[in-house]
Amino acid sequence: MSVKFNFSDELKNTNGELLIILATLPIYFFFPLITLLIWIFYHCYFKEYKILTILLIALTFGLVASTTKSISVEMTDIERYKTAYLKLVDVSSFNDLLYQTVIVSGEINILFIAINFLFTRLFPTYFPIMPFFWVTVTYVFCLLTYYQYAKVIALSKGEYAFYFVVVALLGIPFYQTTETIKQCSAIAIMGYALVLNSQDKKSGLIWLIVSLLVHLSGLFLLPVYFLMRKKWVINYFIPMFLIALAISFVNVNDVFTTLLGDYLGVGFKERAELYADYNWNLSRRFYLILVLYGIMVLFLLFSQSKNVIKNIDLKVFNRLLNMNVLAFLFLLINRSNVHNFVRYTLTYFPFYILITLQILNVDLVKKQKIVLWLFFVAFFAYSNLLLLQLRTTAEIGYANSYMNNSIVDLITSNWIDYLTFK
């Protein structure tokens, strides 16, 4: 007697979905990068286990990140993270950790340090666990942000799948997640907190606190969280923009250390002064990102004023629009501080993802919407891919490698190959 297996019927039973995921795990062990596409398909097609498939997708990017090495003349941040990790190995107790990192060095990223300290107890000589874990965190929360936002807009299964692929593969700058590790993780968690806040989810505040404990860069974005629910933000955009534009000609870190320097710890004050003194030569790409982000904000403000928003709770849309208005103004304010401007421009990807998705809610002719949306997506995707291409080229003087930048090795390596890579 023959037994027929109907894939669609099996998927009606969520246990069937779980069995299929479990059956795919051996393939994932031998070919993790190839299996990434399978996890994406499962996430978009299955009715259940959305969070599990997001975790599996994120783990794949974390696995690649675990092979990060600096290959240029100038040492990249991954080497500095490694040095800091190995220093934690010699710390004898958690009390000593707090004293040396917070009191002496001025470190205030308590959760980031505490988790890394735990890793040094479990894996004292295995630094790759650090980028593996934190890059996974970044991808988990960015994909959760999209998943949470998609719950309140009308998307077909095909549309959801298309936008999910764009976010997962093009919307998150992989190189940056392995360079400014803790800031990327913190901003990704904050992006999720902001979406929850827009939907009246009380857990948003918890994730906001978590993001601040990972990296304090989110502290300056606190007004975004607490003001995004205020109706007046949109109405006062022009005066707020003019004020932000005026402040953008002043180095805010200089002002900050001058006004509060006497109240800060020595380590914290020295770090703030260091960030104020950066003098990098910026490419036009950074300013272009700022301008394009501003154009997207203006487009949504105009669309909202014309009442052409559809397929979403208008309250949620307005809160997210407020969020992007405030985030844009904050980025503009930091224009004269090179360090802050570069760091925030490169780690703002949760905001870029959300504002690009908001364009889907503007009631335009379908062809116009597609052209407009693809233009913005193409720009950010090109920017992210260009950054990856440049920062994996040793000749430019500042670059990383991932599995020795060998496409063949990336595709054919199994989990053990990745985890034991040196």
Coordinates of C-alpha atoms in Angstrom, one line a residue:
M1 CA 0.0 0.0 0.0
S2 CA 1.4 3.4 -1.0
V3 CA 1.2 6.4 1.3
K4 CA 1.0 9.8 -0.2
F5 CA 2.5 12.8 1.5
N6 CA 0.7 16.1 0.9
F7 CA 2.9 19.0 1.8
S8 CA 0.1 21.5 2.1
D9 CA -2.1 19.2 4.2
E10 CA 0.8 18.5 6.5
L11 CA 1.4 22.2 7.1
K12 CA -2.1 22.6 8.4
N13 CA -0.9 20.8 11.5
T14 CA 1.7 23.0 13.2
N15 CA 3.4 19.9 14.5
G16 CA 4.1 19.1 10.9
E17 CA 5.8 22.5 10.5
L18 CA 8.0 21.8 13.5
L19 CA 8.9 18.3 12.1
I20 CA 9.9 19.9 8.8
I21 CA 12.1 22.4 10.7
L22 CA 13.7 19.6 12.7
A23 CA 14.3 17.5 9.6
T24 CA 16.1 20.5 8.0
L25 CA 18.6 20.9 11.0
P26 CA 21.0 18.2 9.6
I27 CA 21.2 20.1 6.4
Y28 CA 21.8 23.3 8.4
F29 CA 24.7 21.7 10.2
F30 CA 26.5 20.8 7.0
F31 CA 25.5 23.8 4.9
P32 CA 24.5 26.7 7.2
L33 CA 24.7 29.5 4.6
I34 CA 22.7 27.6 2.0
T35 CA 20.1 26.7 4.5
L36 CA 19.6 30.4 5.3
L37 CA 17.4 30.6 2.2
I38 CA 15.4 27.6 3.5
W39 CA 14.8 29.3 6.8
I40 CA 13.7 32.5 5.1
F41 CA 11.2 30.4 3.0
Y42 CA 9.9 28.6 6.1
H43 CA 9.5 31.9 8.0
C44 CA 7.4 33.4 5.1
Y45 CA 5.4 30.3 4.3
F46 CA 4.7 28.6 7.7
K47 CA 1.8 29.8 9.9
E48 CA 3.7 29.1 13.1
Y49 CA 7.2 29.2 14.4
K50 CA 7.9 32.7 13.1
I51 CA 10.2 33.5 16.0
L52 CA 12.1 30.2 15.8
T53 CA 12.8 30.8 12.1
I54 CA 13.9 34.4 12.8
L55 CA 16.3 33.0 15.4
L56 CA 17.7 30.4 12.9
I57 CA 18.2 33.1 10.3
A58 CA 20.0 35.4 12.8
L59 CA 22.2 32.6 14.0
T60 CA 23.4 32.1 10.5
F61 CA 24.6 35.7 10.2
G62 CA 26.1 35.3 13.7
L63 CA 28.0 32.3 12.6
V64 CA 29.6 34.2 9.7
A65 CA 30.4 37.0 12.1
S66 CA 32.3 34.6 14.3
T67 CA 35.0 34.4 11.6
T68 CA 35.6 38.1 11.5
K69 CA 39.3 39.1 11.3
S70 CA 41.1 42.4 10.7
I71 CA 43.2 42.2 7.6
S72 CA 44.3 45.7 7.0
V73 CA 47.2 47.8 8.1
E74 CA 45.0 49.8 10.5
M75 CA 43.4 47.6 13.2
T76 CA 39.6 47.4 12.9
D77 CA 37.3 47.4 15.9
I78 CA 37.1 43.6 16.0
E79 CA 40.7 43.6 17.2
R80 CA 39.9 46.1 19.9
Y81 CA 36.9 44.0 21.0
K82 CA 39.2 41.0 21.2
T83 CA 41.7 42.9 23.3
A84 CA 38.9 44.0 25.7
Y85 CA 37.5 40.4 25.8
L86 CA 40.8 38.9 26.8
K87 CA 41.3 41.6 29.5
L88 CA 38.0 40.4 31.0
V89 CA 39.5 36.9 31.3
D90 CA 41.9 38.3 34.0
V91 CA 39.1 39.9 36.0
S92 CA 38.6 37.8 39.1
S93 CA 35.1 38.7 40.2
F94 CA 32.0 40.7 39.2
N95 CA 32.8 43.3 41.8
D96 CA 36.2 43.9 40.3
L97 CA 34.6 44.0 36.9
L98 CA 32.3 46.8 38.0
Y99 CA 35.2 48.7 39.6
Q100 CA 37.6 48.4 36.7
T101 CA 35.2 49.0 33.9
V102 CA 32.7 51.5 35.3
I103 CA 34.6 53.4 37.9
V104 CA 38.1 53.4 36.4
S105 CA 37.5 53.1 32.6
G106 CA 34.2 55.0 32.5
E107 CA 32.4 52.1 30.7
I108 CA 28.6 52.3 31.2
N109 CA 27.4 49.5 28.9
I110 CA 26.7 47.3 31.9
L111 CA 24.7 44.5 30.2
F112 CA 27.1 44.3 27.3
I113 CA 30.1 43.9 29.7
A114 CA 28.3 41.5 32.0
I115 CA 27.3 39.1 29.2
N116 CA 30.9 39.2 27.8
F117 CA 32.2 38.6 31.3
L118 CA 30.0 35.5 31.5
F119 CA 31.4 34.3 28.2
T120 CA 34.9 34.7 29.5
R121 CA 34.0 32.4 32.4
L122 CA 32.6 29.8 29.9
F123 CA 34.9 30.3 27.0
P124 CA 38.0 32.1 28.3
T125 CA 40.1 31.6 25.1
Y126 CA 37.3 31.6 22.5
F127 CA 36.7 35.2 21.5
P128 CA 34.5 34.4 18.4
I129 CA 31.6 33.7 20.8
M130 CA 31.3 37.5 21.3
P131 CA 30.6 38.6 17.7
F132 CA 28.6 35.4 17.2
F133 CA 26.2 36.3 20.0
W134 CA 25.9 40.0 19.5
V135 CA 25.5 40.0 15.7
T136 CA 22.8 37.3 16.2
V137 CA 21.1 39.7 18.7
T138 CA 21.2 42.5 16.1
Y139 CA 19.6 40.4 13.4
V140 CA 17.0 38.9 15.7
F141 CA 15.7 42.3 16.8
C142 CA 15.8 43.9 13.3
L143 CA 13.8 41.0 11.9
L144 CA 11.4 41.1 14.9
T145 CA 10.9 44.8 14.2
Y146 CA 9.7 44.0 10.7
Y147 CA 7.6 41.1 11.9
Q148 CA 5.9 43.2 14.6
Y149 CA 5.3 46.1 12.1
A150 CA 3.9 43.7 9.5
K151 CA 1.2 42.6 12.0
V152 CA -0.6 46.0 11.7
I153 CA -0.4 46.5 7.9
A154 CA -2.3 44.6 5.2
L155 CA 0.3 42.5 3.3
S156 CA -0.3 39.4 1.2
K157 CA 1.9 36.4 1.9
G158 CA 3.9 37.2 -1.2
E159 CA 4.4 40.8 -0.3
Y160 CA 5.4 39.9 3.3
A161 CA 8.0 37.4 1.9
F162 CA 9.4 39.9 -0.6
Y163 CA 9.8 42.7 2.0
F164 CA 11.2 40.2 4.6
V165 CA 13.9 39.1 2.1
V166 CA 14.8 42.7 1.4
V167 CA 15.1 43.5 5.1
A168 CA 17.1 40.4 6.0
L169 CA 19.5 40.4 3.1
L170 CA 19.8 44.0 2.1
G171 CA 18.5 46.2 4.8
I172 CA 21.0 45.4 7.6
P173 CA 24.6 46.4 6.9
F174 CA 26.4 43.2 7.8
Y175 CA 29.9 44.7 8.0
Q176 CA 28.7 47.4 10.4
T177 CA 27.2 44.8 12.7
T178 CA 30.7 43.3 13.1
E179 CA 32.4 46.7 13.5
T180 CA 30.3 48.8 15.9
I181 CA 29.0 45.6 17.6
K182 CA 27.5 46.9 20.8
Q183 CA 26.0 50.0 19.2
C184 CA 24.3 48.0 16.4
S185 CA 22.9 45.6 18.9
A186 CA 21.6 48.5 21.1
I187 CA 20.0 50.4 18.3
A188 CA 18.4 47.2 16.9
I189 CA 16.8 46.5 20.3
M190 CA 15.7 50.1 20.5
G191 CA 14.1 49.8 17.1
Y192 CA 12.0 46.9 18.4
A193 CA 11.1 48.8 21.5
L194 CA 9.9 51.8 19.4
V195 CA 7.6 49.6 17.3
L196 CA 6.2 48.0 20.4
N197 CA 5.6 51.5 21.9
S198 CA 3.8 52.6 18.7
Q199 CA 1.4 49.7 19.3
D200 CA 0.8 50.4 23.0
K201 CA 2.8 47.3 24.1
K202 CA 4.1 47.8 27.6
S203 CA 7.0 45.5 27.0
G204 CA 8.5 48.3 24.8
L205 CA 9.8 50.1 27.9
I206 CA 11.6 46.9 29.1
W207 CA 13.4 46.6 25.8
L208 CA 14.2 50.3 25.8
I209 CA 16.0 49.8 29.2
V210 CA 17.8 46.7 27.8
S211 CA 19.1 48.7 24.8
L212 CA 20.5 51.4 27.1
L213 CA 22.3 48.8 29.2
V214 CA 23.9 47.3 26.0
H215 CA 25.1 50.7 24.8
L216 CA 24.4 54.2 26.1
S217 CA 24.1 55.6 22.5
G218 CA 20.4 55.1 22.9
L219 CA 20.3 57.6 25.8
F220 CA 20.4 60.5 23.4
L221 CA 17.4 58.9 21.6
L222 CA 15.3 58.7 24.7
P223 CA 13.2 61.7 23.6
V224 CA 12.3 59.7 20.5
Y225 CA 10.7 57.0 22.6
F226 CA 8.8 59.3 25.0
L227 CA 7.7 62.0 22.4
M228 CA 6.7 59.7 19.5
R229 CA 3.2 59.4 21.0
K230 CA 2.7 63.2 21.1
K231 CA 0.4 64.6 18.4
W232 CA 2.2 68.0 18.3
V233 CA 5.5 66.6 17.0
I234 CA 4.2 66.6 13.4
N235 CA 2.7 70.1 13.7
Y236 CA 5.9 71.6 15.0
F237 CA 8.3 70.0 12.5
I238 CA 9.4 73.2 10.8
P239 CA 10.4 75.1 13.9
M240 CA 12.1 72.0 15.3
F241 CA 13.9 71.5 12.0
L242 CA 15.2 75.1 12.0
I243 CA 16.5 74.7 15.6
A244 CA 18.1 71.4 14.8
L245 CA 19.7 72.9 11.7
A246 CA 21.2 75.8 13.8
I247 CA 22.6 73.3 16.4
S248 CA 24.1 71.2 13.6
F249 CA 26.8 73.8 13.2
V250 CA 28.0 73.2 16.7
N251 CA 29.9 70.2 18.0
V252 CA 27.4 68.8 20.6
N253 CA 30.0 66.7 22.3
D254 CA 32.1 69.8 23.0
V255 CA 29.0 71.5 24.6
F256 CA 28.2 68.4 26.5
T257 CA 31.6 68.0 28.1
T258 CA 31.9 71.7 28.8
L259 CA 28.6 71.8 30.7
L260 CA 28.7 68.5 32.4
G261 CA 32.4 67.7 32.5
D262 CA 32.8 68.4 36.3
Y263 CA 29.9 66.0 37.0
L264 CA 31.2 63.1 35.0
G265 CA 33.6 60.4 36.0
V266 CA 37.2 60.8 34.7
G267 CA 36.9 57.9 32.3
F268 CA 33.6 59.0 30.9
K269 CA 34.8 62.6 30.5
E270 CA 37.9 61.5 28.7
R271 CA 35.9 59.4 26.3
A272 CA 33.5 62.2 25.6
E273 CA 36.4 64.5 24.9
L274 CA 37.9 61.9 22.6
Y275 CA 34.7 61.6 20.6
A276 CA 34.6 65.4 20.2
D277 CA 38.1 65.4 18.6
Y278 CA 37.6 63.0 15.7
N279 CA 38.5 64.6 12.4
W280 CA 37.7 62.0 9.8
N281 CA 37.3 63.0 6.1
L282 CA 33.7 62.1 5.4
S283 CA 32.5 60.9 2.0
R284 CA 29.5 62.4 0.4
R285 CA 27.6 59.2 1.0
F286 CA 27.0 60.1 4.7
Y287 CA 25.5 63.4 3.8
L288 CA 23.5 61.8 1.0
I289 CA 22.0 59.3 3.5
L290 CA 21.0 62.2 5.8
V291 CA 19.4 64.1 2.9
L292 CA 17.6 61.1 1.6
Y293 CA 16.3 60.3 5.1
G294 CA 15.0 63.8 5.3
I295 CA 13.3 63.6 2.0
M296 CA 11.5 60.4 3.1
V297 CA 10.4 62.2 6.3
L298 CA 9.1 65.1 4.2
F299 CA 7.3 62.8 1.8
L300 CA 5.5 61.0 4.6
L301 CA 4.6 64.3 6.4
F302 CA 3.1 65.6 3.1
S303 CA 1.2 62.3 2.6
Q304 CA -0.1 62.3 6.1
S305 CA -1.3 65.9 5.7
K306 CA -3.2 64.9 2.6
N307 CA -4.9 62.0 4.3
V308 CA -3.6 59.4 1.8
I309 CA -2.5 56.8 4.4
K310 CA -4.2 53.4 4.2
N311 CA -4.0 49.8 5.4
I312 CA -2.8 50.7 8.8
D313 CA -4.1 52.1 12.1
L314 CA -3.5 55.8 11.6
K315 CA -2.5 56.2 15.3
V316 CA 0.3 53.7 14.8
F317 CA 1.4 55.3 11.5
N318 CA 1.6 58.8 13.1
R319 CA 3.6 57.5 16.1
L320 CA 6.1 55.9 13.8
L321 CA 6.2 59.1 11.7
N322 CA 6.9 61.1 14.8
M323 CA 9.6 58.6 15.6
N324 CA 11.3 59.1 12.3
V325 CA 10.9 62.9 12.5
L326 CA 12.6 63.0 15.8
A327 CA 15.3 60.5 14.8
F328 CA 16.1 62.6 11.7
L329 CA 16.4 65.8 13.7
F330 CA 18.7 64.1 16.2
L331 CA 20.9 62.9 13.3
L332 CA 20.9 66.4 11.9
I333 CA 22.0 67.9 15.2
N334 CA 25.0 65.6 15.3
R335 CA 26.2 66.7 11.8
S336 CA 29.2 68.7 13.2
N337 CA 30.4 65.9 15.5
V338 CA 32.1 63.6 13.1
H339 CA 32.3 60.6 15.4
N340 CA 28.6 60.7 16.4
F341 CA 27.4 61.5 12.9
V342 CA 29.2 58.6 11.2
R343 CA 28.3 56.1 14.0
Y344 CA 24.6 57.0 14.0
T345 CA 24.3 57.3 10.2
L346 CA 25.7 53.7 9.9
T347 CA 23.7 52.2 12.8
Y348 CA 20.4 53.9 12.0
F349 CA 19.3 50.9 9.8
P350 CA 16.2 50.1 12.0
F351 CA 14.9 53.6 11.3
Y352 CA 15.7 53.3 7.6
I353 CA 13.9 50.0 7.5
L354 CA 10.8 51.3 9.2
I355 CA 10.5 54.5 7.2
T356 CA 10.9 52.6 4.0
L357 CA 8.1 50.3 5.0
Q358 CA 5.9 53.2 5.9
I359 CA 5.9 54.2 2.3
L360 CA 3.9 51.1 1.6
N361 CA 1.0 52.8 3.5
V362 CA 0.8 55.8 1.2
D363 CA -2.1 55.6 -1.2
L364 CA -0.4 56.0 -4.6
V365 CA -0.9 54.5 -8.0
K366 CA 0.7 51.0 -7.7
K367 CA 3.4 51.7 -10.3
Q368 CA 4.3 55.0 -8.7
K369 CA 4.6 53.3 -5.3
I370 CA 6.8 50.5 -6.6
V371 CA 9.1 52.9 -8.4
L372 CA 9.4 55.1 -5.3
W373 CA 9.9 52.2 -2.9
L374 CA 12.5 50.5 -5.1
F375 CA 14.4 53.8 -5.4
F376 CA 14.8 54.1 -1.7
V377 CA 15.5 50.4 -1.1
A378 CA 18.0 50.4 -3.9
F379 CA 19.9 53.3 -2.4
F380 CA 20.2 51.8 1.1
A381 CA 20.9 48.3 -0.3
Y382 CA 23.6 49.8 -2.6
S383 CA 25.1 51.8 0.3
N384 CA 25.2 48.7 2.6
L385 CA 26.7 46.4 -0.1
L386 CA 29.2 49.1 -1.1
L387 CA 30.3 49.4 2.5
L388 CA 30.7 45.6 2.7
Q389 CA 32.7 45.5 -0.5
L390 CA 35.0 48.3 0.5
R391 CA 35.6 47.1 4.0
T392 CA 36.6 43.6 2.9
T393 CA 39.4 44.9 0.7
A394 CA 42.7 44.9 2.5
E395 CA 44.2 47.5 0.2
I396 CA 42.0 50.3 1.4
G397 CA 43.8 50.2 4.8
Y398 CA 40.8 49.4 7.0
A399 CA 39.1 46.1 6.4
N400 CA 37.8 42.8 7.8
S401 CA 37.6 39.3 6.4
Y402 CA 34.9 36.7 6.9
M403 CA 36.1 33.1 6.4
N404 CA 39.0 34.7 4.6
N405 CA 36.6 36.3 2.2
S406 CA 36.3 33.1 0.3
I407 CA 32.8 32.6 -1.2
V408 CA 33.5 28.9 -1.7
D409 CA 34.5 28.4 2.0
L410 CA 31.5 30.5 3.1
I411 CA 29.1 28.3 1.1
T412 CA 30.7 24.8 1.7
S413 CA 31.8 25.1 5.3
N414 CA 29.8 23.4 8.1
W415 CA 29.1 24.6 11.6
I416 CA 32.3 23.0 13.0
D417 CA 34.4 24.7 10.2
Y418 CA 32.9 28.0 11.2
L419 CA 33.2 27.6 14.9
T420 CA 36.8 26.3 14.7
F421 CA 38.0 28.9 12.1
K422 CA 41.2 30.7 13.0

